[in-house]
Short mmCIF file of C-alpha atoms in Angstrom, two decimals:
data_model
loop_
_atom_site.label_atom_id
_atom_site.label_comp_id
_atom_site.label_asym_id
_atom_site.label_seq_id
_atom_site.Cartn_x
_atom_site.Cartn_y
_atom_site.Cartn_z
CA GLU R 1 -220.76 -189.25 119.90
CA HIS R 2 -222.11 -191.91 116.64
CA PHE R 3 -219.76 -190.22 114.60
CA GLU R 4 -217.17 -190.41 117.42
CA SER R 5 -218.50 -194.65 117.42
CA TRP R 6 -218.35 -194.97 113.33
CA SER R 7 -214.93 -192.89 113.54
CA SER R 8 -213.17 -195.30 116.42
CA GLN R 9 -214.74 -199.01 114.95
CA ARG R 10 -212.89 -197.66 111.21
CA ALA R 11 -209.33 -196.72 112.56
CA SER R 12 -209.47 -200.36 114.21
CA LYS R 13 -210.66 -202.78 111.41
CA ARG R 14 -208.13 -200.77 109.04
CA ARG R 15 -205.40 -201.48 113.09
CA SER R 16 -206.70 -204.90 112.51
CA SER R 17 -206.86 -205.43 109.51
CA VAL R 18 -202.56 -203.83 109.33
CA GLU R 19 -201.59 -205.93 111.94
CA THR R 20 -202.90 -209.05 111.09
CA SER R 21 -202.19 -209.09 107.19
CA GLN R 22 -204.34 -211.56 105.82
CA PRO R 23 -207.78 -211.30 104.48
CA THR R 24 -210.62 -211.63 106.00
CA PRO R 25 -213.17 -214.39 103.99
CA GLU R 26 -215.18 -211.49 103.12
CA GLN R 27 -212.22 -209.57 101.37
CA LEU R 28 -211.28 -213.07 99.67
CA ALA R 29 -215.10 -213.39 98.92
CA LEU R 30 -215.69 -209.51 97.63
CA MET R 31 -211.97 -210.33 95.54
CA HIS R 32 -213.42 -213.54 93.52
CA ARG R 33 -216.36 -212.12 92.57
CA ARG R 34 -214.25 -208.99 91.14
CA ARG R 35 -211.99 -211.65 89.15
CA ARG R 36 -214.90 -213.97 87.63
CA SER R 37 -216.55 -210.84 86.82
CA ILE R 38 -213.47 -209.61 84.98
CA GLU R 39 -212.53 -212.97 83.36
CA THR R 40 -216.98 -212.99 82.01
CA ARG R 41 -215.59 -209.27 80.52
CA ARG R 42 -213.04 -210.65 78.84
CA ALA R 43 -214.97 -213.44 77.98
CA SER R 44 -217.71 -211.47 76.54
CA ILE R 45 -215.14 -209.37 74.67
CA LYS R 46 -213.45 -212.20 73.20
CA GLN R 47 -216.30 -214.27 71.30
CA ALA R 48 -217.74 -211.26 70.17
CA TRP R 49 -214.06 -209.67 68.59
CA ALA R 50 -214.01 -213.25 67.41
CA HIS R 51 -217.73 -213.17 65.80
CA SER R 52 -216.86 -209.31 65.07
CA ARG R 53 -218.75 -208.66 61.25
CA PRO R 54 -218.31 -205.40 59.15
CA MET R 55 -222.03 -204.08 59.60
CA GLY R 56 -220.90 -203.49 63.17
CA CYS R 57 -223.71 -203.50 66.51
CA THR R 58 -226.67 -201.77 68.23
CA ILE R 59 -224.66 -200.50 71.92
CA PRO R 60 -227.07 -198.65 73.01
CA GLU R 61 -226.24 -197.86 76.64
CA ALA R 62 -222.60 -195.73 76.17
CA ALA R 63 -221.09 -196.87 79.32
CA LEU R 64 -220.60 -200.54 77.08
CA ARG R 65 -218.91 -199.13 74.07
CA GLY R 66 -214.99 -200.28 75.46
CA ILE R 67 -212.30 -201.10 73.19
CA THR R 68 -209.71 -202.94 72.63
CA VAL R 69 -206.07 -202.40 71.31
CA PRO R 70 -206.43 -204.44 68.37
CA GLN R 71 -209.37 -203.04 67.53
CA LEU R 72 -208.15 -199.05 67.59
CA GLU R 73 -204.38 -200.58 65.86
CA ARG R 74 -206.75 -201.82 63.30
CA ILE R 75 -208.65 -198.40 63.56
CA PHE R 76 -205.21 -196.64 63.08
CA GLU R 77 -203.62 -198.71 60.23
CA VAL R 78 -206.49 -197.95 57.44
CA ALA R 79 -207.09 -194.11 58.98
CA VAL R 80 -202.67 -194.32 57.89
CA HIS R 81 -203.55 -195.71 54.42
CA GLN R 82 -206.64 -193.34 53.82
CA CYS R 83 -204.05 -191.06 55.28
CA LYS R 84 -201.81 -191.47 53.04
CA GLN R 85 -203.10 -191.63 49.97
CA HIS R 86 -205.61 -188.67 50.34
CA ARG R 87 -203.03 -186.09 52.00
CA TRP R 88 -204.02 -185.85 54.92
CA ARG R 89 -203.68 -181.71 56.81
CA SER R 90 -203.15 -180.86 60.40
CA THR R 91 -206.52 -179.81 61.53
CA GLU R 92 -204.43 -178.02 64.05
CA PRO R 93 -204.52 -173.76 64.38
CA GLY R 94 -201.19 -172.44 62.30
CA ARG R 95 -200.94 -175.52 60.82
CA HIS R 96 -203.31 -176.60 57.69
CA ALA R 97 -200.35 -176.68 55.39
CA GLU R 98 -198.76 -179.59 57.31
CA VAL R 99 -199.49 -182.63 55.24
CA LEU R 100 -199.67 -185.92 57.95
CA THR R 101 -198.29 -188.79 58.46
CA ALA R 102 -199.07 -191.78 60.88
CA ASP R 103 -196.55 -190.15 63.36
CA THR R 104 -198.49 -187.15 63.45
CA ILE R 105 -202.24 -187.71 63.07
CA THR R 106 -204.70 -186.74 66.76
CA LEU R 107 -206.45 -187.51 67.33
CA TYR R 108 -208.50 -184.51 66.07
CA ASP R 109 -207.76 -185.14 62.55
CA LEU R 110 -208.52 -188.96 62.72
CA ALA R 111 -211.69 -187.52 64.05
CA LYS R 112 -212.82 -184.63 60.51
CA TYR R 113 -211.01 -187.05 58.68
CA TRP R 114 -212.00 -191.18 59.40
CA ILE R 115 -214.54 -191.18 62.86
CA GLU R 116 -216.69 -188.52 61.99
CA PRO R 117 -216.71 -190.24 58.49
CA GLU R 118 -217.32 -193.20 58.96
CA THR R 119 -219.81 -193.47 60.87
CA GLN R 120 -221.96 -190.65 59.65
CA GLU R 121 -224.11 -192.90 57.67
CA ARG R 122 -225.10 -194.52 60.22
CA LYS R 123 -225.68 -192.16 63.03
CA CYS R 124 -223.14 -194.51 65.14
CA SER R 125 -219.70 -194.21 67.97
CA MET R 126 -217.03 -195.76 66.34
CA VAL R 127 -217.19 -198.68 68.71
CA GLU R 128 -220.80 -200.04 67.03
CA LEU R 129 -219.10 -200.22 64.16
CA ILE R 130 -217.08 -202.48 64.48
CA ALA R 131 -217.79 -204.28 67.49
CA ALA R 132 -220.36 -207.40 67.64
CA GLY R 133 -221.47 -206.78 70.72
CA PRO R 134 -221.19 -204.51 73.73
CA GLN R 135 -217.89 -204.33 75.08
CA PRO R 136 -217.76 -203.47 78.67
CA PRO R 137 -214.66 -201.75 79.51
CA GLU R 138 -212.04 -202.30 82.57
CA TRP R 139 -210.60 -198.86 82.38
CA PHE R 140 -211.65 -195.99 82.15
CA VAL R 141 -208.71 -193.44 79.80
CA SER R 142 -209.04 -189.88 79.78
CA HIS R 143 -206.12 -187.89 77.90
CA TRP R 144 -206.13 -185.50 75.61
CA TRP R 145 -207.14 -185.11 71.53
CA GLY R 146 -203.90 -183.18 70.86
CA GLU R 147 -201.26 -186.15 70.86
CA PRO R 148 -200.51 -188.38 68.30
CA VAL R 149 -202.05 -191.29 67.97
CA LYS R 150 -199.82 -193.72 67.52
CA ASP R 151 -198.56 -193.35 70.97
CA PHE R 152 -202.16 -192.98 72.61
CA ILE R 153 -201.90 -196.64 71.37
CA THR R 154 -198.18 -197.48 71.79
CA CYS R 155 -199.35 -196.22 75.36
CA LEU R 156 -202.39 -198.38 76.25
CA ARG R 157 -199.37 -201.56 74.62
CA GLN R 158 -197.22 -200.83 77.37
CA HIS R 159 -200.47 -200.15 79.84
CA LEU R 160 -201.06 -204.02 79.15
CA LYS R 161 -198.06 -205.41 79.52
CA ASP R 162 -196.98 -203.55 82.87
CA ARG R 163 -200.21 -205.15 84.58
CA ASP R 164 -199.56 -208.16 82.98
CA LEU R 165 -203.46 -208.03 81.12
CA PRO R 166 -204.54 -209.71 77.87
CA LEU R 167 -204.31 -208.00 74.53
CA ASP R 168 -207.30 -209.00 72.84
CA THR R 169 -209.87 -208.71 76.11
CA THR R 170 -209.21 -206.07 78.11
CA ALA R 171 -211.35 -203.09 76.55
CA TYR R 172 -210.20 -199.70 77.65
CA TRP R 173 -213.37 -196.42 77.00
CA VAL R 174 -212.38 -193.76 74.95
CA CYS R 175 -215.34 -191.12 74.63
CA ALA R 176 -213.51 -190.87 71.08
CA TYR R 177 -214.89 -194.13 70.20
CA ALA R 178 -217.35 -194.44 72.32
CA LEU R 179 -218.82 -191.43 72.08
CA ARG R 180 -221.65 -190.86 68.75
CA GLN R 181 -219.99 -187.87 67.07
CA HIS R 182 -222.93 -186.80 65.54
CA ASP R 183 -225.38 -186.95 68.86
CA LEU R 184 -223.44 -185.83 71.96
CA GLY R 185 -225.89 -184.22 72.97
CA ILE R 186 -228.25 -187.18 73.13
CA GLU R 187 -225.46 -189.00 74.51
CA LEU R 188 -224.59 -186.44 77.38
CA ALA R 189 -228.05 -185.76 77.95
CA GLY R 190 -228.88 -184.74 82.04
CA GLY R 191 -225.01 -183.41 82.36
CA VAL R 192 -222.03 -185.09 83.82
CA ARG R 193 -223.45 -186.36 86.98
CA PHE R 194 -225.31 -189.41 84.28
CA SER R 195 -222.86 -189.46 81.80
CA PRO R 196 -220.77 -192.05 80.22
CA PHE R 197 -217.91 -190.65 81.87
CA VAL R 198 -219.56 -191.41 84.79
CA ARG R 199 -221.47 -194.83 84.13
CA ALA R 200 -218.39 -196.15 82.50
#
């Protein structure tokens, strides 16, 4: 009986919502709180980026290690230069003889040749290496490491454009840049339910 009553109440609310087509005061208040939360996050990231230093920072909570498109582009720009200078070769099985280019560098390659070596000394994440403080993400990105990094960044740029999001302050949570690759056991302790993938 309780379930049926609860179900009928929910159905009634849905019908009422559809019929009025106007947000309730509670919905308006919730929308306002969410908007203010997003604006606060963006302001925090904008300030951190403006005062960013090469020394980076420490962000204990992995779920707060978001990354912006300009930061991704800076990482990629430097990585491409290193790729050309040191003639990086593909990490893909059966293609180890292939010299990489800006168009073919995948996240597997970037992790091996750039992310892991650059973060080795501090045992930190790539985000901690370039950010000035926590960067709460607005979006969680799930993707294949085997795609070209160039295409990945292009997709995020299109996402920003499609949703009319600010370039410099919209942060994405991307595991390769957010997690400390040298301490994954610690970062992912407790299982999936308690991992940064869920908290982010």
